[in-house]
Short mmCIF file of C-alpha atoms and ligand atoms in Angstrom, two decimals:
data_model
loop_
_atom_site.label_atom_id
_atom_site.label_comp_id
_atom_site.label_asym_id
_atom_site.label_seq_id
_atom_site.Cartn_x
_atom_site.Cartn_y
_atom_site.Cartn_z
CA MET A 76 123.23 115.65 77.55
CA SER A 77 120.74 113.11 76.26
CA VAL A 78 118.57 113.47 73.16
CA LEU A 79 115.34 111.76 72.14
CA LYS A 80 115.70 109.96 68.84
CA ILE A 81 112.38 109.31 67.10
CA SER A 82 111.81 107.44 63.85
CA GLY A 83 108.48 108.84 62.71
CA GLY A 84 105.76 107.77 60.32
CA ARG A 85 104.67 104.69 62.31
CA GLU A 86 101.12 103.94 63.36
CA LEU A 87 100.47 103.63 67.09
CA ARG A 88 98.18 100.96 68.54
CA GLY A 89 97.43 100.05 72.13
CA THR A 90 96.77 101.38 75.59
CA ALA A 91 98.52 104.16 77.48
CA ARG A 92 98.02 104.95 81.16
CA VAL A 93 97.94 108.62 82.11
CA HIS A 94 99.96 109.50 85.22
CA GLY A 95 99.10 111.96 88.00
CA ALA A 96 98.96 115.68 87.24
CA LYS A 97 102.11 117.74 87.72
CA ASN A 98 100.08 120.90 88.22
CA SER A 99 98.05 119.22 90.98
CA VAL A 100 100.85 117.54 92.82
CA LEU A 101 103.06 120.65 93.11
CA PRO A 102 100.57 122.85 95.01
CA ILE A 103 99.53 119.85 97.12
CA ILE A 104 103.16 119.24 98.11
CA ALA A 105 103.31 122.92 99.17
CA ALA A 106 100.00 122.51 101.01
CA SER A 107 101.42 119.54 102.94
CA LEU A 108 103.30 122.14 105.02
CA LEU A 109 99.94 123.15 106.49
CA ALA A 110 99.20 119.61 107.69
CA ASN A 111 101.68 119.66 110.55
CA GLY A 112 101.46 115.88 110.21
CA GLU A 113 101.94 113.11 107.68
CA THR A 114 100.66 113.22 104.10
CA VAL A 115 100.73 110.18 101.84
CA LEU A 116 100.32 111.22 98.21
CA HIS A 117 99.24 108.49 95.80
CA ASN A 118 99.52 108.62 92.00
CA CYS A 119 102.49 110.96 92.30
CA PRO A 120 104.36 111.13 88.97
CA LYS A 121 108.17 110.79 88.84
CA LEU A 122 109.10 114.19 87.44
CA SER A 123 112.04 116.51 87.91
CA ASP A 124 109.64 119.24 89.13
CA VAL A 125 108.33 116.89 91.82
CA ASP A 126 111.92 116.08 92.84
CA ALA A 127 112.58 119.82 93.11
CA ALA A 128 109.49 120.30 95.34
CA ILE A 129 110.67 117.41 97.54
CA LYS A 130 114.09 119.10 97.85
CA ILE A 131 112.38 122.29 99.00
CA LEU A 132 110.42 120.40 101.67
CA ARG A 133 113.63 118.82 102.96
CA HIS A 134 115.39 122.18 102.96
CA LEU A 135 112.54 123.49 105.13
CA GLY A 136 113.15 120.69 107.66
CA CYS A 137 110.33 118.35 106.62
CA SER A 138 110.85 114.74 105.67
CA ALA A 139 109.77 113.58 102.23
CA GLU A 140 110.40 110.14 100.71
CA ARG A 141 109.30 108.51 97.50
CA ALA A 142 108.17 104.87 97.43
CA GLY A 143 107.09 103.91 93.91
CA ASN A 144 104.19 106.14 92.94
CA GLU A 145 103.76 107.40 96.50
CA VAL A 146 105.40 110.30 98.23
CA ILE A 147 105.30 110.33 102.02
CA ILE A 148 105.73 113.72 103.65
CA ASP A 149 105.99 114.64 107.31
CA SER A 150 105.77 118.40 107.85
CA ARG A 151 106.00 118.35 111.67
CA GLY A 152 109.71 119.16 111.53
CA LEU A 153 109.34 122.51 109.68
CA SER A 154 112.35 124.51 110.87
CA ARG A 155 112.98 127.21 108.30
CA LEU A 156 110.93 129.54 106.15
CA ASP A 157 113.12 130.44 103.21
CA ILE A 158 113.74 129.05 99.74
CA PRO A 159 117.21 129.83 98.39
CA HIS A 160 117.76 131.03 94.84
CA GLY A 161 119.17 127.71 93.58
CA LEU A 162 116.00 125.82 94.53
CA MET A 163 113.73 128.57 93.18
CA ARG A 164 115.56 128.40 89.87
CA GLU A 165 115.06 124.65 89.63
CA MET A 166 111.30 125.10 89.73
CA ARG A 167 109.72 128.49 89.20
CA SER A 168 106.31 127.39 90.43
CA SER A 169 107.87 127.08 93.92
CA VAL A 170 106.29 130.50 94.53
CA ILE A 171 103.33 128.36 95.57
CA PHE A 172 105.19 127.62 98.84
CA LEU A 173 104.80 131.28 99.80
CA GLY A 174 101.22 131.10 101.11
CA ALA A 175 101.87 127.84 102.95
CA MET A 176 105.09 129.02 104.67
CA LEU A 177 103.49 132.32 105.65
CA ALA A 178 100.42 130.61 107.08
CA ARG A 179 102.33 127.98 109.01
CA GLY A 180 105.29 130.04 110.24
CA GLY A 181 104.25 133.69 110.02
CA GLU A 182 106.96 134.54 107.52
CA ALA A 183 108.47 133.48 104.21
CA GLU A 184 111.45 134.54 102.18
CA LEU A 185 112.22 133.57 98.63
CA SER A 186 114.03 134.90 95.62
CA LEU A 187 111.83 136.29 92.85
CA PRO A 188 111.05 133.67 90.22
CA GLY A 189 111.80 136.18 87.42
CA GLY A 190 111.17 135.46 83.76
CA CYS A 191 110.92 131.98 82.35
CA GLU A 192 110.90 130.34 78.97
CA LEU A 193 107.26 131.42 78.46
CA GLY A 194 108.06 135.10 79.02
CA PRO A 195 107.76 137.27 82.12
CA ARG A 196 105.87 135.55 84.89
CA PRO A 197 104.78 138.23 87.35
CA ILE A 198 103.47 137.36 90.82
CA ASP A 199 101.73 140.64 91.60
CA LEU A 200 98.36 138.88 92.00
CA HIS A 201 99.85 136.41 94.52
CA LEU A 202 101.40 139.23 96.55
CA GLY A 203 98.28 141.44 96.34
CA ALA A 204 96.11 138.62 97.68
CA LEU A 205 98.51 137.83 100.54
CA ARG A 206 98.60 141.54 101.45
CA GLU A 207 94.78 141.50 101.60
CA LEU A 208 95.01 138.71 104.17
CA GLY A 209 97.36 140.80 106.30
CA ALA A 210 100.88 140.05 105.07
CA GLU A 211 103.53 142.74 105.01
CA ILE A 212 105.67 142.21 101.95
CA THR A 213 108.98 143.80 101.08
CA GLU A 214 111.03 143.21 97.99
CA GLU A 215 114.79 143.71 98.29
CA GLY A 216 117.70 142.59 96.17
CA GLY A 217 115.70 140.08 94.15
CA SER A 218 114.12 138.55 97.28
CA ILE A 219 110.62 138.85 98.66
CA ILE A 220 110.12 138.82 102.39
CA CYS A 221 106.61 138.25 103.73
CA ARG A 222 105.62 138.61 107.36
CA ALA A 223 102.28 138.25 109.09
CA ALA A 224 101.87 137.90 112.84
CA LYS A 225 98.33 136.86 111.96
CA LEU A 226 96.42 136.29 108.75
CA TRP A 227 92.79 137.37 108.49
CA GLY A 228 90.00 135.97 106.34
CA ARG A 229 89.01 138.61 103.79
CA ARG A 230 87.40 139.10 100.38
CA VAL A 231 90.05 138.73 97.67
CA ASN A 232 89.17 139.65 94.11
CA LEU A 233 91.68 138.53 91.47
CA SER A 234 91.81 140.81 88.42
CA PHE A 235 92.69 137.69 86.35
CA PRO A 236 91.85 134.08 87.31
CA SER A 237 95.47 133.13 87.92
CA VAL A 238 95.91 129.47 88.84
CA GLY A 239 98.92 130.06 91.10
CA ALA A 240 97.44 133.14 92.81
CA THR A 241 94.21 131.24 93.54
CA GLU A 242 96.24 128.39 95.05
CA ASN A 243 98.49 130.65 97.11
CA THR A 244 95.45 132.46 98.50
CA MET A 245 93.71 129.17 99.35
CA LEU A 246 96.81 128.00 101.24
CA ALA A 247 97.26 131.21 103.23
CA ALA A 248 93.52 131.42 103.95
CA SER A 249 93.43 127.86 105.34
CA LEU A 250 95.13 128.93 108.58
CA ALA A 251 93.77 132.51 108.67
CA ASP A 252 91.40 133.83 111.28
CA GLY A 253 87.97 133.95 109.63
CA THR A 254 86.53 133.31 106.19
CA THR A 255 88.19 134.22 102.89
CA ILE A 256 86.12 134.59 99.75
CA ILE A 257 88.16 134.52 96.52
CA THR A 258 86.30 135.98 93.56
CA ASN A 259 87.32 135.58 89.92
CA ALA A 260 89.19 132.48 91.10
CA ALA A 261 90.76 130.10 88.59
CA ARG A 262 88.46 127.15 87.82
CA GLU A 263 91.05 124.61 86.68
CA PRO A 264 90.60 120.97 87.81
CA GLU A 265 93.84 121.32 89.78
CA ILE A 266 92.11 123.88 92.04
CA TRP A 267 89.45 121.29 92.73
CA ASP A 268 92.11 118.70 93.58
CA LEU A 269 93.75 121.15 96.00
CA GLN A 270 90.34 121.74 97.59
CA CYS A 271 89.94 117.95 98.08
CA TYR A 272 93.33 117.77 99.81
CA LEU A 273 92.60 120.79 102.05
CA ARG A 274 89.25 119.28 102.99
CA ALA A 275 91.02 116.07 103.99
CA LEU A 276 93.13 118.26 106.31
CA GLY A 277 89.91 119.53 107.88
CA VAL A 278 89.61 122.93 106.18
CA ALA A 279 86.07 123.95 105.18
CA VAL A 280 86.74 125.03 101.62
CA TYR A 281 84.19 125.03 98.85
CA GLY A 282 83.44 126.46 95.43
CA ALA A 283 86.47 125.06 93.51
CA GLY A 284 85.50 124.79 89.85
CA THR A 285 83.39 127.96 90.13
CA PRO A 286 84.68 131.56 90.09
CA THR A 287 84.12 131.89 93.86
CA VAL A 288 86.14 129.85 96.32
CA THR A 289 85.40 130.16 100.04
CA VAL A 290 87.90 129.10 102.69
CA GLU A 291 87.12 129.03 106.41
CA GLY A 292 90.42 129.27 108.22
CA THR A 293 91.12 126.75 110.96
CA LYS A 294 93.89 125.12 113.00
CA ILE A 295 95.32 122.00 111.39
CA SER A 296 97.18 119.02 112.75
CA ALA A 297 96.33 116.10 110.55
CA SER A 298 97.70 112.98 108.90
CA VAL A 299 95.98 112.21 105.62
CA SER A 300 96.33 110.45 102.31
CA HIS A 301 95.30 111.81 98.94
CA SER A 302 95.34 110.54 95.38
CA VAL A 303 96.36 113.03 92.69
CA ILE A 304 94.04 113.52 89.68
CA PRO A 305 95.21 112.38 86.22
CA ASP A 306 97.27 114.79 84.12
CA ARG A 307 94.94 116.24 81.49
CA ILE A 308 97.84 117.80 79.56
CA VAL A 309 99.72 114.51 79.32
CA ALA A 310 96.45 112.96 78.10
CA ALA A 311 96.08 115.76 75.52
CA THR A 312 99.63 115.05 74.33
CA TYR A 313 98.92 111.36 73.68
CA LEU A 314 95.63 112.21 71.97
CA ALA A 315 97.46 114.67 69.70
CA ALA A 316 100.09 111.99 68.97
CA ALA A 317 97.38 109.57 67.84
CA ALA A 318 95.80 112.24 65.64
CA ALA A 319 99.12 113.05 63.99
CA THR A 320 99.96 109.43 63.18
CA ARG A 321 96.73 107.81 61.85
CA SER A 322 96.63 105.65 64.96
CA GLU A 323 94.27 104.11 67.48
CA ILE A 324 95.08 104.55 71.13
CA GLU A 325 93.14 104.00 74.33
CA LEU A 326 93.99 106.18 77.30
CA THR A 327 93.22 104.83 80.75
CA ASP A 328 93.12 106.53 84.17
CA VAL A 329 91.92 109.79 82.72
CA ILE A 330 89.02 112.14 83.53
CA PRO A 331 87.44 112.87 80.11
CA ALA A 332 85.46 115.88 81.41
CA HIS A 333 88.76 117.70 82.05
CA LEU A 334 89.59 117.40 78.35
CA SER A 335 86.34 118.49 76.74
CA THR A 336 87.77 121.37 74.68
CA VAL A 337 90.69 119.24 73.45
CA ILE A 338 88.36 116.34 72.57
CA GLU A 339 86.06 118.74 70.72
CA VAL A 340 88.92 120.10 68.58
CA LEU A 341 90.27 116.64 67.74
CA GLY A 342 86.74 115.51 66.82
CA GLU A 343 86.38 118.49 64.48
CA MET A 344 89.74 117.63 62.94
CA GLY A 345 88.26 114.28 61.98
CA CYS A 346 89.37 111.91 64.76
CA ASP A 347 86.92 109.40 66.08
CA ILE A 348 86.79 109.79 69.85
CA ARG A 349 84.92 107.57 72.28
CA VAL A 350 84.70 108.39 75.91
CA GLU A 351 83.97 106.03 78.78
CA ARG A 352 84.15 106.69 82.50
CA GLU A 353 87.92 106.84 82.89
CA ARG A 354 88.98 106.02 79.36
CA ILE A 355 89.28 107.79 76.04
CA ARG A 356 89.71 105.91 72.79
CA VAL A 357 90.92 107.95 69.84
CA SER A 358 91.39 106.81 66.28
CA SER A 359 92.55 108.76 63.27
CA ASP A 360 92.48 107.61 59.64
CA GLY A 361 95.08 110.25 58.82
CA LYS A 362 92.61 112.44 56.94
CA LEU A 363 92.64 115.43 59.27
CA ARG A 364 91.13 118.78 58.33
CA ALA A 365 91.77 122.30 59.62
CA VAL A 366 89.43 123.59 62.33
CA ARG A 367 88.04 126.94 63.48
CA PRO A 368 90.49 129.05 65.51
CA ILE A 369 91.92 127.44 68.62
CA ILE A 370 91.89 130.19 71.24
CA THR A 371 93.56 129.56 74.58
CA GLY A 372 91.91 130.84 77.75
CA PRO A 373 91.47 130.11 81.43
CA TYR A 374 89.59 126.86 82.18
CA PRO A 375 87.07 125.84 80.90
CA GLY A 376 88.66 127.47 77.82
CA PHE A 377 91.22 125.73 75.66
CA PRO A 378 94.35 125.05 77.77
CA THR A 379 97.47 126.99 76.82
CA ASP A 380 99.45 123.94 77.95
CA ALA A 381 97.92 121.87 75.12
CA GLN A 382 98.32 124.53 72.40
CA PRO A 383 101.75 123.37 71.12
CA GLN A 384 100.77 119.68 70.97
CA LEU A 385 97.54 120.43 69.10
CA MET A 386 99.55 122.61 66.73
CA ALA A 387 101.69 119.54 66.01
CA ALA A 388 98.49 117.64 65.12
CA ALA A 389 97.27 120.58 62.97
CA LEU A 390 100.46 120.24 60.90
CA LYS A 391 98.89 117.08 59.49
CA ALA A 392 95.49 118.66 58.72
CA ARG A 393 94.38 119.83 55.27
CA GLY A 394 93.83 123.61 55.29
CA THR A 395 94.85 126.43 57.63
CA THR A 396 94.15 126.48 61.36
CA ALA A 397 94.57 129.70 63.36
CA PHE A 398 95.88 129.53 66.92
CA VAL A 399 95.41 132.47 69.28
CA GLU A 400 97.52 132.38 72.46
CA ASN A 401 95.93 134.50 75.17
CA ILE A 402 97.72 133.38 78.33
CA PHE A 403 101.48 133.65 77.82
CA ASP A 404 103.47 136.14 75.71
CA ASN A 405 106.19 133.81 74.61
CA ARG A 406 104.47 130.54 73.91
CA TYR A 407 105.36 129.99 70.27
CA ARG A 408 109.02 129.08 70.68
CA HIS A 409 108.30 125.60 69.27
CA VAL A 410 107.25 127.20 65.96
CA GLY A 411 110.82 127.79 64.73
CA GLU A 412 111.69 124.17 65.59
CA MET A 413 108.57 122.84 63.84
CA ARG A 414 109.60 124.74 60.71
CA ARG A 415 112.81 122.70 60.69
CA LEU A 416 110.58 119.64 60.25
CA GLY A 417 108.96 121.30 57.23
CA ALA A 418 106.00 123.01 58.93
CA ASP A 419 104.30 126.01 57.29
CA ILE A 420 103.47 128.39 60.15
CA LYS A 421 103.08 132.16 59.97
CA LEU A 422 103.39 134.07 63.22
CA GLU A 423 101.99 137.48 64.03
CA GLY A 424 101.91 138.43 67.68
CA ARG A 425 99.45 136.20 69.49
CA VAL A 426 98.27 134.49 66.28
CA ALA A 427 99.86 131.53 64.52
CA MET A 428 98.47 130.44 61.13
CA VAL A 429 99.25 126.77 60.60
CA THR A 430 98.86 125.33 57.13
CA GLY A 431 98.99 121.58 57.34
CA ALA A 432 99.19 118.49 55.19
CA ARG A 433 102.70 119.27 54.00
CA LYS A 434 105.16 116.40 54.20
CA LEU A 435 107.09 116.63 57.45
CA HIS A 436 110.61 115.23 57.56
CA GLY A 437 112.89 114.40 60.50
CA ALA A 438 115.54 116.93 61.55
CA PRO A 439 117.58 117.86 64.64
CA VAL A 440 115.45 120.15 66.85
CA THR A 441 115.61 121.59 70.37
CA ALA A 442 112.94 121.58 73.05
CA THR A 443 112.83 125.14 74.42
CA ASP A 444 110.17 124.55 77.08
CA LEU A 445 108.11 121.71 78.53
CA ARG A 446 104.98 121.66 76.35
CA GLY A 447 106.80 122.95 73.27
CA GLY A 448 109.15 119.97 73.72
CA ALA A 449 106.20 117.57 73.98
CA ALA A 450 104.82 119.09 70.77
CA LEU A 451 108.09 118.33 69.00
CA VAL A 452 107.71 114.70 70.07
CA VAL A 453 104.20 114.66 68.54
CA ALA A 454 105.43 116.34 65.35
CA ALA A 455 108.40 113.93 65.11
CA LEU A 456 106.09 110.92 65.44
CA GLY A 457 104.15 112.26 62.44
CA ALA A 458 107.24 113.08 60.35
CA GLU A 459 109.03 110.76 57.94
CA GLY A 460 112.56 109.87 58.99
CA VAL A 461 114.57 110.47 62.14
CA THR A 462 114.20 113.47 64.45
CA GLU A 463 116.65 114.10 67.28
CA ILE A 464 115.27 116.30 70.04
CA SER A 465 117.71 117.93 72.44
CA GLY A 466 116.79 119.93 75.56
CA VAL A 467 115.05 116.83 76.92
CA HIS A 468 115.31 118.09 80.52
CA HIS A 469 112.42 120.45 79.71
CA ILE A 470 110.24 117.47 78.77
CA ASP A 471 111.30 115.53 81.89
CA ARG A 472 109.72 118.27 84.03
CA GLY A 473 106.26 117.05 83.07
CA TYR A 474 106.27 113.56 81.49
CA ASP A 475 106.89 110.41 83.54
CA GLY A 476 107.94 107.46 81.37
CA LEU A 477 107.26 109.19 78.04
CA GLU A 478 109.48 106.89 75.97
CA ASP A 479 108.21 103.68 77.65
CA THR A 480 104.59 104.74 77.16
CA LEU A 481 105.10 105.59 73.49
CA ARG A 482 107.22 102.49 72.81
CA ALA A 483 104.49 100.31 74.33
CA VAL A 484 102.07 101.57 71.66
CA GLY A 485 104.54 100.99 68.83
CA ALA A 486 106.56 104.20 68.55
CA LYS A 487 110.24 103.99 67.72
CA ILE A 488 111.76 106.31 70.30
CA GLU A 489 114.92 106.07 72.35
CA ARG A 490 116.99 108.26 74.62
CA VAL A 491 120.60 108.39 73.56
C1 LIG B 283 99.71 127.43 85.89
C2 LIG B 283 100.32 126.14 85.40
C3 LIG B 283 100.84 126.28 83.98
C4 LIG B 283 99.74 126.81 83.08
C5 LIG B 283 99.10 128.06 83.65
C6 LIG B 283 97.91 128.56 82.86
C7 LIG B 283 101.14 125.16 87.45
C8 LIG B 283 102.31 124.73 88.26
N1 LIG B 283 101.40 125.76 86.28
O1 LIG B 283 100.76 128.39 85.88
O2 LIG B 283 101.28 125.01 83.52
O3 LIG B 283 100.28 127.10 81.82
O4 LIG B 283 98.67 127.83 85.00
O5 LIG B 283 96.96 127.56 82.78
O6 LIG B 283 100.00 124.93 87.81
N2 LIG B 283 99.80 136.55 85.95
C9 LIG B 283 100.02 137.85 86.34
N3 LIG B 283 100.26 138.09 87.67
C10 LIG B 283 100.27 137.10 88.60
C11 LIG B 283 100.04 135.77 88.18
C12 LIG B 283 99.80 135.52 86.84
O7 LIG B 283 100.02 138.77 85.53
O8 LIG B 283 100.48 137.38 89.78
C13 LIG B 283 99.58 136.25 84.52
C14 LIG B 283 100.71 135.38 83.95
O9 LIG B 283 101.79 136.17 83.53
C15 LIG B 283 100.03 134.71 82.79
C16 LIG B 283 98.59 134.53 83.30
O10 LIG B 283 98.43 135.45 84.38
O11 LIG B 283 100.02 135.55 81.68
C17 LIG B 283 98.27 133.13 83.75
O12 LIG B 283 99.09 132.76 84.80
P1 LIG B 283 98.68 131.74 85.94
O13 LIG B 283 97.27 131.28 85.76
O14 LIG B 283 99.04 132.36 87.24
O15 LIG B 283 99.64 130.54 85.64
P2 LIG B 283 100.58 129.78 86.64
O16 LIG B 283 99.86 129.54 87.93
O17 LIG B 283 101.92 130.43 86.67
#
């Protein structure tokens, strides 16, 4: 098992390129089943979650090959409609294949994703929406079996703007008979990217980025190429790293508008942030101050996926910053590990009170989930001495070339 060894307390200077978004590429890989043709995905990050999605495609009888930053998929050979437990366990977001398998083949079987490191992750909204479109769903022995001789366009109202449920509904609706109108849809940029891909396939889908997404079902047989949007959470991680280390970093290949809440918080903390078309330059003189409460919420609210990394930056700020986590029940597992580095954090339910500006020191810590692990990297970069982070496989799910990128801007980080 490898660990990341970080010698902290160094200033970072230089340019870092932001890779393609994990949370965009995964639903688009599932959507490639609908194409019944070839999809070339550009800007596709090398991540263990992407490898797991590719394995699922191959299991289903499709071909999928990586060539550098491209993944080439041919979904004409689809020959099965089930995802076994082992593959589901490798990547819980594989539930996103449900809508695509059902639409393309009339049935789908997969084991329930169950709980994950962020707490219980129910899929009732996904299943409710698919039922609306005409699916019959049974749950037996930890598996869900969906069948639909035909899917029908319908009105689907989500009681919460779930990202995955919105995506699953969009996928199923793409091949349904008639028009589906999803209300209270998630508005995340990744929904917009999925819409772009579906449009390339010839589906009339509009409204992504607003609470109402409309999908006119159609027949698809298309070969297309698509370039994945930049990963806003990876960008937020590097911005937080600069803030925590009195550094100056320029991010390239990024869409600043997707990061407005994160940029606003870092600006309030005292970072100087300049935004150009596809670049963000951040500099920090190390004199950070606490900010008003950081409250996570569905987009355009503050992203839950950036909460841990910004908490790592807040550890360096004078005063107390409150964090309120509204999306996941169990998203403070990094807190115990941050305390090992000397952090002063009080936890009460959904609220974490972070008192910063204490001296952080290196220590052995464990990444317990993807973004919590990334936050430990940020905290370690801002701590004096050596931090060894184990549980690196969590971080590898979402960061392509993390060590190389950080080393290129002057960090002392190695995988041992
Ligand atoms: C996606 C992202 C994840 C991010 C999250 C919130 C991907 C692959 N993952 O996850 O990184 O943290 O959005 O921005 O894109 N819920 C239900 N029932 C459901 C579905 C969700 O109760 O059927 C609840 C969840 O338990 C959670 C909340 O809704 O509390 C948000 O979940 P959702 O938006 O669905 O997140 P994911 O799509 O799983």
